[in-house]
Amino acid sequence: MRTTTSLMASATAVAAALLVLTACGGSGDGNESPLVGIGSGADGGTGAATDGGPDEGTLENPTKNGGVNGNAPKDGTAFQKLPKAGTMAAAARFVNGYTPCDPVSRTPADGKPSEGPDTGFGPAFSVTEIGYCGRRGITTIALIKDPKAFQTAFKAQVDAKKGSGNPDSGIVVGQDFAMGSESSDAMSALLQPQAGLLMLNCHADFNPPSGYRKEPALVKGCVLTDYYKD
């Protein structure tokens, strides 16, 4: 499996490259129902063209109901301009707009315990819900209640590795959700300018080439960047 310094990839993957973070994700027996069928049009109001709840946006109108990217100030900080989901259905629809994530489920598609995306999510991460999707490797989406607590916990896990791991990797974040994947292509897709997400990188040796973003994160020692190399 590809390791991608994203906590979603696992506490172990953090040592090699963080963000395939997948914490607490169900029984692992593969029998749980999908959370939402993205773009199916027959899922009772959770397709790409509709909203699945009072806090969700859509791909066509992402700010509807204060959903994905809703209320992001044009003159805000890099973090304040990140997309915002509100629910797992909205976050999954957003991710699916750039890399396959249909459907999103409470357990990985193969029914096996995850080796990455959620294994590193402890209580300190302030994660309220985990969803799994992807076709060329497990992609994990985590909904976050307290983004500063999440970033603090992520940095602590990176620091615990004492400089090991990929300095050019981290975890892809929005304002209230994070995404990690076993597929480096999926990670890169979410960092395209049109997607609007950035990678949280807390590695002390991170030094991107000129021209890439390196914006302040919510915690000292971490940055938000559009640079990623597996």
PDB file of N, CA, C and O in Angstrom, residues 8 21-25 35 88 92 101 103-108 117-118 121 127 129-133 138-143 178 180:
ATOM      1  N   MET A   8      -4.672   9.696   7.952  1.00  0.00           N
ATOM      2  CA  MET A   8      -5.733   8.835   7.531  1.00  0.00           C
ATOM      3  C   MET A   8      -5.165   7.548   7.014  1.00  0.00           C
ATOM      4  O   MET A   8      -5.853   6.611   6.802  1.00  0.00           O
ATOM      5  N   LEU A  21      -5.200   8.430   7.117  1.00  0.00           N
ATOM      6  CA  LEU A  21      -5.764   8.349   8.445  1.00  0.00           C
ATOM      7  C   LEU A  21      -7.118   7.677   8.425  1.00  0.00           C
ATOM      8  O   LEU A  21      -8.018   8.215   7.895  1.00  0.00           O
ATOM      9  N   THR A  22      -7.340   6.597   9.067  1.00  0.00           N
ATOM     10  CA  THR A  22      -8.681   6.043   9.103  1.00  0.00           C
ATOM     11  C   THR A  22      -8.991   5.550  10.490  1.00  0.00           C
ATOM     12  O   THR A  22      -8.753   4.416  10.785  1.00  0.00           O
ATOM     13  N   ALA A  23      -9.542   6.362  11.303  1.00  0.00           N
ATOM     14  CA  ALA A  23      -9.779   5.940  12.668  1.00  0.00           C
ATOM     15  C   ALA A  23     -11.132   5.308  12.810  1.00  0.00           C
ATOM     16  O   ALA A  23     -12.030   5.635  12.115  1.00  0.00           O
ATOM     17  N   CYS A  24     -11.320   4.499  13.822  1.00  0.00           N
ATOM     18  CA  CYS A  24     -12.598   3.901  14.148  1.00  0.00           C
ATOM     19  C   CYS A  24     -13.491   3.782  12.953  1.00  0.00           C
ATOM     20  O   CYS A  24     -14.118   4.722  12.582  1.00  0.00           O
ATOM     21  N   GLY A  25     -13.650   2.633  12.360  1.00  0.00           N
ATOM     22  CA  GLY A  25     -14.495   2.563  11.190  1.00  0.00           C
ATOM     23  C   GLY A  25     -15.413   1.392  11.159  1.00  0.00           C
ATOM     24  O   GLY A  25     -15.486   0.720  10.165  1.00  0.00           O
ATOM     25  N   LEU A  35     -23.169   4.845   3.327  1.00  0.00           N
ATOM     26  CA  LEU A  35     -23.747   6.049   3.907  1.00  0.00           C
ATOM     27  C   LEU A  35     -24.588   6.780   2.879  1.00  0.00           C
ATOM     28  O   LEU A  35     -25.611   7.354   3.168  1.00  0.00           O
ATOM     29  N   MET A  88     -21.178  13.930   6.182  1.00  0.00           N
ATOM     30  CA  MET A  88     -20.384  12.979   5.419  1.00  0.00           C
ATOM     31  C   MET A  88     -20.853  12.925   3.968  1.00  0.00           C
ATOM     32  O   MET A  88     -20.036  12.816   3.037  1.00  0.00           O
ATOM     33  N   ALA A  92     -18.339  13.588   0.910  1.00  0.00           N
ATOM     34  CA  ALA A  92     -18.110  12.527  -0.064  1.00  0.00           C
ATOM     35  C   ALA A  92     -18.448  12.995  -1.477  1.00  0.00           C
ATOM     36  O   ALA A  92     -17.742  12.669  -2.433  1.00  0.00           O
ATOM     37  N   CYS A 101     -15.242   8.271  -5.475  1.00  0.00           N
ATOM     38  CA  CYS A 101     -15.609   8.068  -4.067  1.00  0.00           C
ATOM     39  C   CYS A 101     -17.096   7.782  -4.007  1.00  0.00           C
ATOM     40  O   CYS A 101     -17.866   8.504  -3.384  1.00  0.00           O
ATOM     41  N   PRO A 103     -19.852   4.398  -3.773  1.00  0.00           N
ATOM     42  CA  PRO A 103     -20.429   5.122  -2.641  1.00  0.00           C
ATOM     43  C   PRO A 103     -19.455   5.209  -1.473  1.00  0.00           C
ATOM     44  O   PRO A 103     -18.440   4.507  -1.458  1.00  0.00           O
ATOM     45  N   VAL A 104     -19.800   6.041  -0.513  1.00  0.00           N
ATOM     46  CA  VAL A 104     -19.013   6.100   0.714  1.00  0.00           C
ATOM     47  C   VAL A 104     -19.715   5.227   1.745  1.00  0.00           C
ATOM     48  O   VAL A 104     -20.940   5.238   1.842  1.00  0.00           O
ATOM     49  N   SER A 105     -18.938   4.419   2.480  1.00  0.00           N
ATOM     50  CA  SER A 105     -19.514   3.465   3.423  1.00  0.00           C
ATOM     51  C   SER A 105     -18.891   3.609   4.802  1.00  0.00           C
ATOM     52  O   SER A 105     -17.877   4.281   4.969  1.00  0.00           O
ATOM     53  N   ARG A 106     -19.495   2.939   5.759  1.00  0.00           N
ATOM     54  CA  ARG A 106     -18.962   2.976   7.130  1.00  0.00           C
ATOM     55  C   ARG A 106     -17.778   2.029   7.301  1.00  0.00           C
ATOM     56  O   ARG A 106     -17.053   2.132   8.287  1.00  0.00           O
ATOM     57  N   THR A 107     -17.600   1.108   6.363  1.00  0.00           N
ATOM     58  CA  THR A 107     -16.470   0.187   6.415  1.00  0.00           C
ATOM     59  C   THR A 107     -15.806   0.142   5.046  1.00  0.00           C
ATOM     60  O   THR A 107     -16.440   0.421   4.035  1.00  0.00           O
ATOM     61  N   PRO A 108     -14.515  -0.206   4.971  1.00  0.00           N
ATOM     62  CA  PRO A 108     -13.843  -0.330   3.680  1.00  0.00           C
ATOM     63  C   PRO A 108     -14.554  -1.329   2.785  1.00  0.00           C
ATOM     64  O   PRO A 108     -15.175  -2.277   3.263  1.00  0.00           O
ATOM     65  N   PRO A 117      -6.153   4.792   6.789  1.00  0.00           N
ATOM     66  CA  PRO A 117      -6.977   5.948   6.997  1.00  0.00           C
ATOM     67  C   PRO A 117      -7.584   6.203   8.350  1.00  0.00           C
ATOM     68  O   PRO A 117      -7.746   7.337   8.688  1.00  0.00           O
ATOM     69  N   ASP A 118      -7.953   5.272   9.134  1.00  0.00           N
ATOM     70  CA  ASP A 118      -8.557   5.674  10.401  1.00  0.00           C
ATOM     71  C   ASP A 118      -7.842   5.119  11.615  1.00  0.00           C
ATOM     72  O   ASP A 118      -8.231   5.369  12.730  1.00  0.00           O
ATOM     73  N   PHE A 121      -6.783   7.739  14.433  1.00  0.00           N
ATOM     74  CA  PHE A 121      -7.692   8.729  15.004  1.00  0.00           C
ATOM     75  C   PHE A 121      -8.080   8.402  16.437  1.00  0.00           C
ATOM     76  O   PHE A 121      -8.969   7.606  16.674  1.00  0.00           O
ATOM     77  N   VAL A 127     -12.486  13.785  15.853  1.00  0.00           N
ATOM     78  CA  VAL A 127     -13.164  13.239  14.674  1.00  0.00           C
ATOM     79  C   VAL A 127     -14.512  12.668  15.099  1.00  0.00           C
ATOM     80  O   VAL A 127     -14.600  11.898  16.052  1.00  0.00           O
ATOM     81  N   GLU A 129     -16.915  11.341  12.695  1.00  0.00           N
ATOM     82  CA  GLU A 129     -17.442  10.315  11.787  1.00  0.00           C
ATOM     83  C   GLU A 129     -16.387   9.974  10.745  1.00  0.00           C
ATOM     84  O   GLU A 129     -15.620  10.827  10.305  1.00  0.00           O
ATOM     85  N   ILE A 130     -16.362   8.678  10.339  1.00  0.00           N
ATOM     86  CA  ILE A 130     -15.415   8.203   9.335  1.00  0.00           C
ATOM     87  C   ILE A 130     -16.183   7.545   8.197  1.00  0.00           C
ATOM     88  O   ILE A 130     -17.142   6.816   8.418  1.00  0.00           O
ATOM     89  N   GLY A 131     -15.753   7.817   6.968  1.00  0.00           N
ATOM     90  CA  GLY A 131     -16.337   7.173   5.805  1.00  0.00           C
ATOM     91  C   GLY A 131     -15.244   6.649   4.897  1.00  0.00           C
ATOM     92  O   GLY A 131     -14.136   7.211   4.859  1.00  0.00           O
ATOM     93  N   TYR A 132     -15.526   5.538   4.175  1.00  0.00           N
ATOM     94  CA  TYR A 132     -14.545   4.928   3.291  1.00  0.00           C
ATOM     95  C   TYR A 132     -15.086   4.840   1.867  1.00  0.00           C
ATOM     96  O   TYR A 132     -16.271   4.547   1.649  1.00  0.00           O
ATOM     97  N   CYS A 133     -14.212   5.067   0.906  1.00  0.00           N
ATOM     98  CA  CYS A 133     -14.608   4.937  -0.492  1.00  0.00           C
ATOM     99  C   CYS A 133     -13.349   4.696  -1.314  1.00  0.00           C
ATOM    100  O   CYS A 133     -12.283   4.444  -0.769  1.00  0.00           O
ATOM    101  N   ILE A 138      -8.083   2.372  -0.733  1.00  0.00           N
ATOM    102  CA  ILE A 138      -9.026   2.923   0.233  1.00  0.00           C
ATOM    103  C   ILE A 138      -8.781   4.415   0.438  1.00  0.00           C
ATOM    104  O   ILE A 138      -7.667   4.852   0.705  1.00  0.00           O
ATOM    105  N   THR A 139      -9.844   5.178   0.296  1.00  0.00           N
ATOM    106  CA  THR A 139      -9.818   6.603   0.608  1.00  0.00           C
ATOM    107  C   THR A 139     -10.660   6.796   1.854  1.00  0.00           C
ATOM    108  O   THR A 139     -11.770   6.266   1.945  1.00  0.00           O
ATOM    109  N   THR A 140     -10.149   7.520   2.808  1.00  0.00           N
ATOM    110  CA  THR A 140     -10.860   7.744   4.060  1.00  0.00           C
ATOM    111  C   THR A 140     -11.206   9.214   4.212  1.00  0.00           C
ATOM    112  O   THR A 140     -10.379  10.080   3.950  1.00  0.00           O
ATOM    113  N   ILE A 141     -12.421   9.476   4.635  1.00  0.00           N
ATOM    114  CA  ILE A 141     -12.871  10.843   4.914  1.00  0.00           C
ATOM    115  C   ILE A 141     -13.235  10.920   6.392  1.00  0.00           C
ATOM    116  O   ILE A 141     -13.952  10.061   6.912  1.00  0.00           O
ATOM    117  N   ALA A 142     -12.747  11.927   7.069  1.00  0.00           N
ATOM    118  CA  ALA A 142     -13.061  12.120   8.483  1.00  0.00           C
ATOM    119  C   ALA A 142     -13.734  13.470   8.678  1.00  0.00           C
ATOM    120  O   ALA A 142     -13.251  14.484   8.161  1.00  0.00           O
ATOM    121  N   LEU A 143     -14.850  13.482   9.383  1.00  0.00           N
ATOM    122  CA  LEU A 143     -15.482  14.735   9.752  1.00  0.00           C
ATOM    123  C   LEU A 143     -14.869  15.206  11.065  1.00  0.00           C
ATOM    124  O   LEU A 143     -14.677  14.424  11.990  1.00  0.00           O
ATOM    125  N   ALA A 178     -11.297  15.916   6.636  1.00  0.00           N
ATOM    126  CA  ALA A 178      -9.954  15.586   6.169  1.00  0.00           C
ATOM    127  C   ALA A 178     -10.044  14.340   5.309  1.00  0.00           C
ATOM    128  O   ALA A 178     -10.961  13.536   5.445  1.00  0.00           O
ATOM    129  N   GLY A 180      -7.646  11.163   3.360  1.00  0.00           N
ATOM    130  CA  GLY A 180      -6.389  10.474   3.118  1.00  0.00           C
ATOM    131  C   GLY A 180      -6.656   9.254   2.255  1.00  0.00           C
ATOM    132  O   GLY A 180      -7.770   8.743   2.228  1.00  0.00           O
TER     133      GLY A 180
END
